[in-house]
Amino acid sequence: MTHTAKGTFDVKIEPDGTPDEGEGSTLGTFLLTKRYHGPLNAESHGHMISAASTAEKHSAAYAAVERLTGSLDGRSGSFALVHRGIMSPGGRELRIAIVPDSGTGELKGISGTLDIDITPDRTHHYVLEYTLPGGDVH
């Protein structure tokens, strides 16, 4: 059975090194710190790499991994997420998935995807669609 958890999160992104500015793009590395609120009550730490076009300020791509530790619908444990994002003036494509077999504690065996929406006031919202072995959540 698939479950849905919705809430907000705060994010802090810090540069992790000097940007690599080259012809056509700038490459960067960053440290991520997040705090999830709602049914997903967790802290996360992660790493992100990015490439931004030097010709078009709205064109970029990133990949990231993060590990969340806390609780989900009353179950304690941790799991990792992997991100892949591409942005251009024509739109964006974002895929975030739970890393297979990364769940621990009561979240062992978790699988699913996470969607992010950022409102005009810069509030970050998440929707986590997930399954756990053993059926129902607490």
XYZ file of N, CA and C in Angstrom, residues 6 14 18 37 48 51 59 63 68 74 77 87 89 93 97 104-106 112 123 132:
63
model
N 2.785 14.813 3.519
C 2.944 16.170 2.988
C 3.329 17.117 4.110
N 25.200 25.640 1.461
C 26.467 26.335 1.636
C 27.477 25.857 0.609
N 35.601 26.244 -4.026
C 35.597 27.351 -4.977
C 34.921 26.905 -6.267
N 9.321 19.141 8.281
C 8.249 19.317 9.258
C 6.996 18.596 8.773
N 25.668 18.283 -2.832
C 25.105 18.601 -4.145
C 26.231 19.063 -5.062
N 25.951 22.352 -12.283
C 26.526 22.983 -13.465
C 25.539 24.041 -13.915
N 19.423 28.317 -16.925
C 19.749 26.949 -17.339
C 20.812 26.371 -16.423
N 22.820 17.381 -9.182
C 22.623 16.048 -8.620
C 22.954 16.168 -7.142
N 18.270 11.400 5.553
C 17.300 11.914 6.512
C 17.271 11.000 7.724
N 5.291 8.439 12.475
C 5.470 7.747 13.738
C 6.496 6.642 13.761
N 13.741 6.114 12.153
C 14.816 5.532 11.368
C 15.447 6.563 10.465
N 17.051 22.471 -15.160
C 16.239 23.663 -15.332
C 16.652 24.399 -16.603
N 14.891 27.826 -19.437
C 13.778 28.760 -19.595
C 12.484 28.049 -20.009
N 12.769 19.780 -14.808
C 12.533 18.359 -14.584
C 13.256 17.991 -13.297
N 14.258 10.284 -5.567
C 13.834 8.927 -5.185
C 14.556 8.486 -3.923
N 16.618 2.405 7.578
C 17.060 1.766 8.817
C 15.939 1.822 9.846
N 16.112 1.069 10.935
C 15.135 1.069 12.014
C 13.762 0.676 11.516
N 12.741 1.404 11.941
C 11.371 1.109 11.531
C 11.089 1.538 10.089
N 10.173 4.736 -2.554
C 9.246 5.767 -2.994
C 9.934 6.954 -3.630
N 8.467 29.321 0.417
C 8.210 28.196 1.309
C 8.410 26.904 0.523
N 6.160 0.783 2.664
C 6.954 0.086 3.666
C 6.514 -1.362 3.733
